[in-house]
Short mmCIF file of C-alpha atoms and ligand atoms in Angstrom, two decimals:
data_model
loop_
_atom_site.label_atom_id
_atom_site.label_comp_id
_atom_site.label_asym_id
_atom_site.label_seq_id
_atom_site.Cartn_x
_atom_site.Cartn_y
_atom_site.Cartn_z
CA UNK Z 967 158.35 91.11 131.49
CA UNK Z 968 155.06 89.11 133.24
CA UNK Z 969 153.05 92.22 133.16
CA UNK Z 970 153.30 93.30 129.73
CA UNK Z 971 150.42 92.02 128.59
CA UNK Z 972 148.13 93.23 131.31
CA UNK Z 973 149.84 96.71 131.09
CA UNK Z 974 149.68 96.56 127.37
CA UNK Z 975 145.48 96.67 127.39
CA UNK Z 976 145.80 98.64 130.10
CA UNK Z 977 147.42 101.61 127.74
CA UNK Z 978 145.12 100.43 125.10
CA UNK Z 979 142.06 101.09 127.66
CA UNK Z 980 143.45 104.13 128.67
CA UNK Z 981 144.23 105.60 125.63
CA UNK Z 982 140.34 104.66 124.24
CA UNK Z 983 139.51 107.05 127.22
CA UNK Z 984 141.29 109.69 126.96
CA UNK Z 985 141.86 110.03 123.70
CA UNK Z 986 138.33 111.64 122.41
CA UNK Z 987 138.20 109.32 120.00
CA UNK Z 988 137.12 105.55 120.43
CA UNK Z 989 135.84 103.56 117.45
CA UNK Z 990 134.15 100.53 117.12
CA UNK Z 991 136.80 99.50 114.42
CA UNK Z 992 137.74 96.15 113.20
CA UNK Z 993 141.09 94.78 112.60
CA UNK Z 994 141.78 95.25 108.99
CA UNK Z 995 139.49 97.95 108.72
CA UNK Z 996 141.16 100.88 106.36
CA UNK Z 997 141.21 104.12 109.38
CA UNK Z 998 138.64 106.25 106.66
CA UNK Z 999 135.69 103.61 106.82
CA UNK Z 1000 135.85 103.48 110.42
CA UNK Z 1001 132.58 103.95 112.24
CA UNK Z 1002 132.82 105.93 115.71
CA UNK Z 1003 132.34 109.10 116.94
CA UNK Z 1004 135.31 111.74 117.99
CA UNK Z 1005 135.45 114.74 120.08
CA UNK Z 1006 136.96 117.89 119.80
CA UNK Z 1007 137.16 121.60 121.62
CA UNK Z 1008 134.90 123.78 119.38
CA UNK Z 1009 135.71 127.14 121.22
CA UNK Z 1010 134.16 129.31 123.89
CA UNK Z 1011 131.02 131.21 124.73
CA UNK Z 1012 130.89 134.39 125.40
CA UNK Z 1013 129.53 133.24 129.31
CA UNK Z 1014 133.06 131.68 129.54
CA UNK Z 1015 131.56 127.98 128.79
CA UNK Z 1016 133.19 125.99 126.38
CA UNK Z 1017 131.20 124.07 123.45
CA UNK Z 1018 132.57 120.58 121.47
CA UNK Z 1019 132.47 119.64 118.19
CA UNK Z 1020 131.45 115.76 117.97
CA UNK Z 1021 132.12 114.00 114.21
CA UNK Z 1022 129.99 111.14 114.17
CA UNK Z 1023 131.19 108.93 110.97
CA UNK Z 1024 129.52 105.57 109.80
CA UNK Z 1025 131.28 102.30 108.11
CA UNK Z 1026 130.16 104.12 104.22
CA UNK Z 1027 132.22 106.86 105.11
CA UNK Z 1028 128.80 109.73 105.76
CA UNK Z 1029 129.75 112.12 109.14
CA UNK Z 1030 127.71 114.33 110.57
CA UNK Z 1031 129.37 116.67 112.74
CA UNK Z 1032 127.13 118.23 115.69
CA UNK Z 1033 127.94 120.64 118.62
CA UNK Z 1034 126.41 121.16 121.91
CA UNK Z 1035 125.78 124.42 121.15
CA UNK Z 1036 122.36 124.68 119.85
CA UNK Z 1037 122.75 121.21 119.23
CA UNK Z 1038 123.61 122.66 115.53
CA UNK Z 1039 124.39 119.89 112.80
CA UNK Z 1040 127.34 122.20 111.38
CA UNK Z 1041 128.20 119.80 108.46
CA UNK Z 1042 126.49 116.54 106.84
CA UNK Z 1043 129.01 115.23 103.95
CA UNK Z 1044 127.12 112.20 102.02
CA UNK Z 1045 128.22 111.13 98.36
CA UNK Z 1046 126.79 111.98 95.18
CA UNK Z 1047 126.41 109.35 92.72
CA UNK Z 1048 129.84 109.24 91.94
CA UNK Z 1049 130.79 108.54 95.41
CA UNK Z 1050 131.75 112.20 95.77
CA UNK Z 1051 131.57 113.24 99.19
CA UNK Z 1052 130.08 116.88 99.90
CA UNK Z 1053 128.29 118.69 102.34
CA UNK Z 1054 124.80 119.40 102.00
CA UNK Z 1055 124.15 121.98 104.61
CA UNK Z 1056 124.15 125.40 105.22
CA UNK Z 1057 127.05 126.43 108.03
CA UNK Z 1058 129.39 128.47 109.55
CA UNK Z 1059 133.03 127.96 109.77
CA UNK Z 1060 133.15 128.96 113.85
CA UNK Z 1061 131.30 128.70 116.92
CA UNK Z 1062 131.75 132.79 117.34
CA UNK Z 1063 130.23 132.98 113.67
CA UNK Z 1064 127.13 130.91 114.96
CA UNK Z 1065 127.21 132.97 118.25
CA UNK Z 1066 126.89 136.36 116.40
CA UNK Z 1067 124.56 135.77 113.90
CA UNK Z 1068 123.12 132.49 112.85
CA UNK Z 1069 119.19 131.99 111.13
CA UNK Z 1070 118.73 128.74 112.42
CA UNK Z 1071 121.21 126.90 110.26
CA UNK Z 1072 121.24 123.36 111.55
CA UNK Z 1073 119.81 124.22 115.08
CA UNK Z 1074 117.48 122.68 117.31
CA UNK Z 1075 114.50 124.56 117.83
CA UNK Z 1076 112.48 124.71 121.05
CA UNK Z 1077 110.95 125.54 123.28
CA UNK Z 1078 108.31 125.86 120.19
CA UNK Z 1079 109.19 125.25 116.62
CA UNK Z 1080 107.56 128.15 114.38
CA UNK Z 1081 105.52 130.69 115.40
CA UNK Z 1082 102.92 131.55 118.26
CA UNK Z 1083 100.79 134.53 117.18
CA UNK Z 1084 101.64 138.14 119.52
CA UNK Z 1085 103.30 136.06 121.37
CA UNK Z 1086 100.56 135.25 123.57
CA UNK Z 1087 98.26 131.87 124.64
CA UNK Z 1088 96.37 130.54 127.32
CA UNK Z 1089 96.80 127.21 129.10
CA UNK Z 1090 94.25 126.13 132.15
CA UNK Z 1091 93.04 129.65 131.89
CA UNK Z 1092 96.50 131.21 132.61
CA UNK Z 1093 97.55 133.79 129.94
CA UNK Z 1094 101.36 133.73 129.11
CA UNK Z 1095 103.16 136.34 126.93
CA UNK Z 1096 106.52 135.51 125.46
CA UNK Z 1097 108.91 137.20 123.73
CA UNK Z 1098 108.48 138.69 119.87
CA UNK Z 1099 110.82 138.61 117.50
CA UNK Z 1100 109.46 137.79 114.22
CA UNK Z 1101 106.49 140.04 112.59
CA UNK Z 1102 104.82 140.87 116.13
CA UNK Z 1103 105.06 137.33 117.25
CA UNK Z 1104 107.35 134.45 118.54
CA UNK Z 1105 109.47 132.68 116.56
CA UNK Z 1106 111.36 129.52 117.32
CA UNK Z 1107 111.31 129.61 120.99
CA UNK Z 1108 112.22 133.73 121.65
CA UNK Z 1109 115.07 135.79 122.20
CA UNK Z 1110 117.07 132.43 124.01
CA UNK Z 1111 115.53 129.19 122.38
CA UNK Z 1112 117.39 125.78 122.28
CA UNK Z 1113 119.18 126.77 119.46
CA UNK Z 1114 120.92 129.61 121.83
CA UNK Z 1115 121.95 127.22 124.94
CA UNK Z 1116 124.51 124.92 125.82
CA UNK Z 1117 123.32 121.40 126.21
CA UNK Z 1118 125.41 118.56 127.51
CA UNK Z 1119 126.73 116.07 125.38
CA UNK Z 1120 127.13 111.90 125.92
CA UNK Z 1121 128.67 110.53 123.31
CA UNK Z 1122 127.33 106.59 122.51
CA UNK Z 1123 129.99 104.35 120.07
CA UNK Z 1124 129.00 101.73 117.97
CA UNK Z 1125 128.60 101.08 114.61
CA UNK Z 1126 125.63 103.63 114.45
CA UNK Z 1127 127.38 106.49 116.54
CA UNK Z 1128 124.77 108.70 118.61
CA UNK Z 1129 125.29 111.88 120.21
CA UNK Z 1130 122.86 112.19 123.45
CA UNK Z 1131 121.74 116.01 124.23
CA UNK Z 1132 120.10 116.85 127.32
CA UNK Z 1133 119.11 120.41 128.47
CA UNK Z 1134 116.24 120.81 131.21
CA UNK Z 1135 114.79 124.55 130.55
CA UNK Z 1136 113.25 126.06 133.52
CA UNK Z 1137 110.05 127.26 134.81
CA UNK Z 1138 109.78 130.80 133.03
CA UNK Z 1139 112.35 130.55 130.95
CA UNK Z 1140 111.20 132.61 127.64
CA UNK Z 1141 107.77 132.91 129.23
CA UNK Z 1142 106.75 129.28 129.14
CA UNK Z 1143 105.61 127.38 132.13
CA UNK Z 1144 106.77 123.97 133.99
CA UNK Z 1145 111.06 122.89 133.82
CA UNK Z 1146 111.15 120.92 131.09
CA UNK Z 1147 113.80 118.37 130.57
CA UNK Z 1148 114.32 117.74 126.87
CA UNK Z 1149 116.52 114.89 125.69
CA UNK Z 1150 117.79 115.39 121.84
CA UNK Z 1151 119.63 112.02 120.67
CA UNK Z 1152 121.19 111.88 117.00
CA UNK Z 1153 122.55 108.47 115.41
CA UNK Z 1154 123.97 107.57 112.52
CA UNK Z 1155 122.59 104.99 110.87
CA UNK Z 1156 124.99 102.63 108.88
CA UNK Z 1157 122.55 103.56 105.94
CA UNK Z 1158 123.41 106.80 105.45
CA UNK Z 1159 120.58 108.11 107.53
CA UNK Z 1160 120.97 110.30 110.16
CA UNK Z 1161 117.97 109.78 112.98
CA UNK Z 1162 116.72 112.58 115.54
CA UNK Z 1163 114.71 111.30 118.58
CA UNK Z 1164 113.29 114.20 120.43
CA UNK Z 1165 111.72 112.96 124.32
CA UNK Z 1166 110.64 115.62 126.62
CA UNK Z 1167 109.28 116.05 130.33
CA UNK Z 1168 107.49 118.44 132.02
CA UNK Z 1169 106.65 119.23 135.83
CA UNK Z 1170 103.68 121.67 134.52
CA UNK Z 1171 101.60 121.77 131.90
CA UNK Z 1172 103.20 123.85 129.02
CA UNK Z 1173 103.44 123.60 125.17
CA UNK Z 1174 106.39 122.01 122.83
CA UNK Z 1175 107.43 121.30 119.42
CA UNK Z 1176 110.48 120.50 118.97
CA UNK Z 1177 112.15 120.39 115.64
CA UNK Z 1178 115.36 120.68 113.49
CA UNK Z 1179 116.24 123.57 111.47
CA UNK Z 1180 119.06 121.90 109.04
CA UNK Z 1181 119.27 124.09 105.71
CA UNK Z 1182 120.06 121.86 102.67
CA UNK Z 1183 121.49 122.55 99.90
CA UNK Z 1184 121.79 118.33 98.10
CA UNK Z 1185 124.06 120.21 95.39
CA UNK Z 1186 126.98 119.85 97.70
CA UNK Z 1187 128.98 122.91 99.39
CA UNK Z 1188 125.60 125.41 98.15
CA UNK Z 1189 127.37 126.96 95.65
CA UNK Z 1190 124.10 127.67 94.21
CA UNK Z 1191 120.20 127.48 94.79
CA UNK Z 1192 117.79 125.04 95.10
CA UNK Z 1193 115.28 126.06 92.26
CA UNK Z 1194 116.16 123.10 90.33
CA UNK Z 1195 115.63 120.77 93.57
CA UNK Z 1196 113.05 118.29 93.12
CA UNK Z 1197 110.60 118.21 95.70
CA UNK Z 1198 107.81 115.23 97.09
CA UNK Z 1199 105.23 116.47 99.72
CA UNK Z 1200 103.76 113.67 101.05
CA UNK Z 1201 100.74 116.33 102.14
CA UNK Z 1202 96.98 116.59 100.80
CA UNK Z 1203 96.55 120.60 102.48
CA UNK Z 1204 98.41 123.75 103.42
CA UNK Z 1205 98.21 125.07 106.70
CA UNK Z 1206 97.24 128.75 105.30
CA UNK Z 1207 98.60 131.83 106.93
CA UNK Z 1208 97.79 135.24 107.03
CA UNK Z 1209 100.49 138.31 105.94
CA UNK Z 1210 102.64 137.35 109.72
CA UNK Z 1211 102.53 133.93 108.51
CA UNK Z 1212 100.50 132.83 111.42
CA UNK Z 1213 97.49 129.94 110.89
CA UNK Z 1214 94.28 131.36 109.53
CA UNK Z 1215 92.74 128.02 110.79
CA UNK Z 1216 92.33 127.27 107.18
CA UNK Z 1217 93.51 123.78 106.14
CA UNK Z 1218 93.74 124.29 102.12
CA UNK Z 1219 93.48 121.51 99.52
CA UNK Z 1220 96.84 121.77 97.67
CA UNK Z 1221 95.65 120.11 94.50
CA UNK Z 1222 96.01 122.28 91.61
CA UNK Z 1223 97.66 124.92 93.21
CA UNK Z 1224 101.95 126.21 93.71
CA UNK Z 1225 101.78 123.79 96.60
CA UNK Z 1226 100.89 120.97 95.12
CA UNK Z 1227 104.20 118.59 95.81
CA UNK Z 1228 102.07 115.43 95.73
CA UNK Z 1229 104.38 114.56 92.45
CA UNK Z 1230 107.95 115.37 92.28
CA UNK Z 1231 107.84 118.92 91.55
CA UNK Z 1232 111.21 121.43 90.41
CA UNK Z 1233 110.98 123.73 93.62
CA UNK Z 1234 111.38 126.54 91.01
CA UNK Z 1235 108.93 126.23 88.90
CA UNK Z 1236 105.70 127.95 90.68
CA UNK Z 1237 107.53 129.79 93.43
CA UNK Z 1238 107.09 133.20 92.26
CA UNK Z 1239 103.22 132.53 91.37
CA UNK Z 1240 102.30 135.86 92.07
CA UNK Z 1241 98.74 134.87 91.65
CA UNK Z 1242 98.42 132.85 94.86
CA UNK Z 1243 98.42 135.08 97.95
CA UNK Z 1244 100.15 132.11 100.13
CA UNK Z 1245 103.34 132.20 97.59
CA UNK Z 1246 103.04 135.96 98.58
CA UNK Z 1247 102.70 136.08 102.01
CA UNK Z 1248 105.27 133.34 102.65
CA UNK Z 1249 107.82 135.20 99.54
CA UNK Z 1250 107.60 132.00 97.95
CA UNK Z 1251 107.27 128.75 100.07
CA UNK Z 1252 107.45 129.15 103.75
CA UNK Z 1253 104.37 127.12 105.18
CA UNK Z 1254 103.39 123.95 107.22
CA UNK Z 1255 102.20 120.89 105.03
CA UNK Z 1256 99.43 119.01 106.87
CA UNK Z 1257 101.12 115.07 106.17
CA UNK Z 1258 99.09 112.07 104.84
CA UNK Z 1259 98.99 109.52 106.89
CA UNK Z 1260 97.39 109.63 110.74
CA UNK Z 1261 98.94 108.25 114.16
CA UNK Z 1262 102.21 108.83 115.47
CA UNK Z 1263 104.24 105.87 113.28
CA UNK Z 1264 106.64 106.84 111.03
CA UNK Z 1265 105.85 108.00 107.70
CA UNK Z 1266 107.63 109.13 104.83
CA UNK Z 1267 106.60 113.11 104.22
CA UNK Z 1268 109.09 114.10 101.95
CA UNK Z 1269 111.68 113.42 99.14
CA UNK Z 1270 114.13 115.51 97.40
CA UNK Z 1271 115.77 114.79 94.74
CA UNK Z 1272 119.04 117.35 92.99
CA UNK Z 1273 119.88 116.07 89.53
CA UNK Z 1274 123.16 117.10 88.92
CA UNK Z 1275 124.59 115.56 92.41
CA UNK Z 1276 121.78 112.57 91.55
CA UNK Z 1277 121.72 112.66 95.53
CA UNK Z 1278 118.32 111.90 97.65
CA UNK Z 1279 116.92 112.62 100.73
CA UNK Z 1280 114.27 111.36 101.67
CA UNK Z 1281 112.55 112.85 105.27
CA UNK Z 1282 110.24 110.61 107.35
CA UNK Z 1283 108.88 111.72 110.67
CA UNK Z 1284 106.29 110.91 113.28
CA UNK Z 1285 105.02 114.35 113.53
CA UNK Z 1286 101.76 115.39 111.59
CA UNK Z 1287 103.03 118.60 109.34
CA UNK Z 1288 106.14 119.49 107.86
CA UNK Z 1289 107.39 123.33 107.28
CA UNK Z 1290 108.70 123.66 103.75
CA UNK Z 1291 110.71 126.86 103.78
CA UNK Z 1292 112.95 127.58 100.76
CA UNK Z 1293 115.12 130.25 102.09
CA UNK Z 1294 113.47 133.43 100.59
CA UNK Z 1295 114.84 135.66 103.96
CA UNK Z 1296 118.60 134.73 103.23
CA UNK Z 1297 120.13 137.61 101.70
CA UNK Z 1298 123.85 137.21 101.35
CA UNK Z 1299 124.22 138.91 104.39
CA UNK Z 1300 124.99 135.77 106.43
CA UNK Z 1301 128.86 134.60 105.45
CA UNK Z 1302 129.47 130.84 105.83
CA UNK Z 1303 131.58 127.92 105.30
CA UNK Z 1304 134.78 129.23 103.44
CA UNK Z 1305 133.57 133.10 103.37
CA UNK Z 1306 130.58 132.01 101.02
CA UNK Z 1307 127.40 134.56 101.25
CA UNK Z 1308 124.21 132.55 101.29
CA UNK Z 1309 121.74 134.07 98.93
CA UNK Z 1310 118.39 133.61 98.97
CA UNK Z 1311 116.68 130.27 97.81
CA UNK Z 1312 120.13 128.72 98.60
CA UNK Z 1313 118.82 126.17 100.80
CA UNK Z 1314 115.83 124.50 101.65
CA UNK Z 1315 114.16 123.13 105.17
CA UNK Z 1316 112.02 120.73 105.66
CA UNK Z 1317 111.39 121.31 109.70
CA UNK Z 1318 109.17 118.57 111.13
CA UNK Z 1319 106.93 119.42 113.37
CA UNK Z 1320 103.44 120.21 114.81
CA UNK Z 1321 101.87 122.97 113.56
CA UNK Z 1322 102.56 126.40 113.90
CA UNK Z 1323 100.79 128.58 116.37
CA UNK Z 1324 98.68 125.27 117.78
CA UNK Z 1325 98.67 126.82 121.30
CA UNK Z 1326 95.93 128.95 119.80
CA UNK Z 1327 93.98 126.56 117.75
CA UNK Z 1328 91.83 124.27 119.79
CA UNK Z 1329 91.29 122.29 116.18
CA UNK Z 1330 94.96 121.85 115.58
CA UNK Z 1331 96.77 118.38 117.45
CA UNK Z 1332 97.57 119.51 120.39
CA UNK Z 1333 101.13 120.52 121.80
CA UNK Z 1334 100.36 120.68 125.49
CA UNK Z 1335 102.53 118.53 127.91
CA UNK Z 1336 101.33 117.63 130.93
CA UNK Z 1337 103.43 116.22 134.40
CA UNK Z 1338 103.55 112.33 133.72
CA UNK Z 1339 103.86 112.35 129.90
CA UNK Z 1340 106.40 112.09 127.87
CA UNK Z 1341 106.39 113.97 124.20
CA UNK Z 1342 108.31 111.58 122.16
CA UNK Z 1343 108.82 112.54 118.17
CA UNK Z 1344 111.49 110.75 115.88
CA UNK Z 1345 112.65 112.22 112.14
CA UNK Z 1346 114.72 110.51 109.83
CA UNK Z 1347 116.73 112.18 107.11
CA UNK Z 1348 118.15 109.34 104.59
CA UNK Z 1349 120.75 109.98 101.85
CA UNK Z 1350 120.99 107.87 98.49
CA UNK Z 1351 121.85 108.31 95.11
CA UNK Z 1352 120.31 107.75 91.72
CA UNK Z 1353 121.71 108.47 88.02
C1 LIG B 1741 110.23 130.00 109.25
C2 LIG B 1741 110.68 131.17 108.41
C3 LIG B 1741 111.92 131.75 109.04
C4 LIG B 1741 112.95 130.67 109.11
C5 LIG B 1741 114.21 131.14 109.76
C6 LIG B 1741 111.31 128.99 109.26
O1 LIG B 1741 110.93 127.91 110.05
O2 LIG B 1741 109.02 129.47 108.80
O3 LIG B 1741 109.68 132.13 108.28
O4 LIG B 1741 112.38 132.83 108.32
O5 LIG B 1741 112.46 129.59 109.82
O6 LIG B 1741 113.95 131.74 110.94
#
């Protein structure tokens, strides 16, 4: 038949389109290295929307798979150093599980990562009062943050798959001022690092940090906690709280104290310090690190290490702190992947960010966006082993 050929890569094309899943793989390439990115219907919202799943897999075999729902990574599987593939994340096993009752596991956070203190601050000598949730103030962007909405999804093929996430919050939304159009874009790196490039706009001046609230667990499926997890802070001073956990204003010299992490530290070892009032306040680590290192370039600001896996991840950001929180609120209470109860200290965060309650601390880098901006911040989580 003359046409076959033309209607042959025609099919082909067609079948790349529709199909959800389109890879960038070679001929001869075994189907499990392949490096691409798939779709699939995750379930519904209770507003009758419908969510995706996206599993975003590179040539060494890593995925990460992501919804647009909360833009939650619900699964990161990287090898341990026997080429054992795991996850290392906290998650749930259903979009209706992370609909009912999810702490942050894997979420994007916005409109502002951590806390702002009573829920209160002023911007060009307007007062705005948002909503409180945590301790008598806001936490994590109120009763609806990013972690809460649906945000559309463009999926980007290639070699180093990328999942594009845009939402556009509005004027008033949770209490802050201007629409702001935030654009969340994951990749894949082929080196088993998984990149987050936050960019956001504004048509008023407001406030944002933006961050990622991935709980990790480098044991693989967090069958246990993370006391034994080896921990790098790349960080000369604490941002100190008070009993809410809010900023005293008090940058704190970590040397010689619990929170020194300058060396590689066992997370367990000085956590229950009952000596030090931060280890109290926080119940064990829950604080912003001030990082080393000034500008906006990237930087490394932390390494863990978990020595029975041998696997390492290694964090490096553009923003200036990093919020080390070892999971001292989980309870069991929260079921996850394969009915397991997360108990407390079974995962650890390390949320990049700005720091907490800046809005009210004219001393703190600032987190005010103004029309004609554009807040940019980029975080990169890489895997690796070592014996
Ligand atoms: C906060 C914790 C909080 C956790 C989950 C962290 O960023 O610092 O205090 O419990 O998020 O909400």
């Amino acid at each position: 038949m003359k046409f076959l050929p033309q209607l042959l890569s025609l099919a082909l094309l067609t079948s790349c389109l529709t199909m959800t899943s389109c890879s960038s793989k070679k001929e001869n390439e075994s189907d499990d290295k392949k490096a691409g990115i798939d779709k699939t219907a995750y379930g519904q919202l209770p507003d009758g929307q419908t969510a995706d799943l996206y599993t975003l897999r590179n040539a060494a075999g890593m995925t990460a798979q992501i919804t647009n729902y909360g833009g939650i990574i619900v699964g990161l599987q990287v090898p341990d150093k026997d080429g054992k593939f795991e996850d290392v994340t906290l998650g749930q096993d259903s979009l209706s599980s992370y609909v009912k009752n999810n702490p942050y596991f894997g979420a994007l956070i916005g409109r502002y990562g951590n806390r702002i203190a009573k829920g209160k601050f002023t911007l060009d000598g307007k007062t705005y009062d948002l909503f409180i949730n945590n301790m008598g103030n806001h936490l994590h962007g109120g009763k609806v943050g990013f972690d809460k909405v649906l945000w559309t999804a463009t999926p980007v093929d290639g070699d180093e798959p990328a999942l594009k996430l845009a939402y556009t919050a509005k004027d008033g939304e949770e209490g802050y001022p201007g629409n702001l159009s935030v654009e969340v874009t994951y990749t894949l790196q082929k080196d088993n690092a998984l990149k987050i490039d936050y960019k956001a706009t504004t048509d008023k001046p407001t406030v944002v940090n933006l961050t990622n609230h991935t709980y990790f667990n480098l044991t693989g499926g967090a069958k246990r906690d993370i006391l034994d997890h080896v921990v790098t802070l790349n960080a000369d001073k604490l941002i100190a709280v008070d009993q809410t956990l809010i900023p005293t204003g008090e940058l704190k010299p970590v040397a010689g104290t619990a929170f020194d992490f300058l060396k590689p530290s066992v997370v367990g070892s000085r956590i229950n310090d009952s000596t030090d009032t931060q280890i109290k306040y926080g119940g064990g680590y829950d604080h912003g690190w001030v990082l080393n290192g000034s500008g906006d370039s990237l930087k490394l600001a932390a390494t863990v290490y978990e020595p029975t896996s041998g696997r390492v991840m290694e964090v490096r950001t553009t923003e200036p702190a990093i919020q080390f929180y070892t999971g001292n609120f989980l309870d069991g209470s929260v079921v996850g992947r394969e009915g397991f109860a997360y108990k407390k200290r079974y995962a650890l965060c390390l949320e990049t960010e700005h720091y907490p309650d800046s809005p009210n601390h004219p001393a703190f880098p600032t987190t005010v966006l103004k029309p004609g901006e554009t807040y940019k911040t980029t975080t990169i989580y890489q895997f690796s082993t070592k014996k």
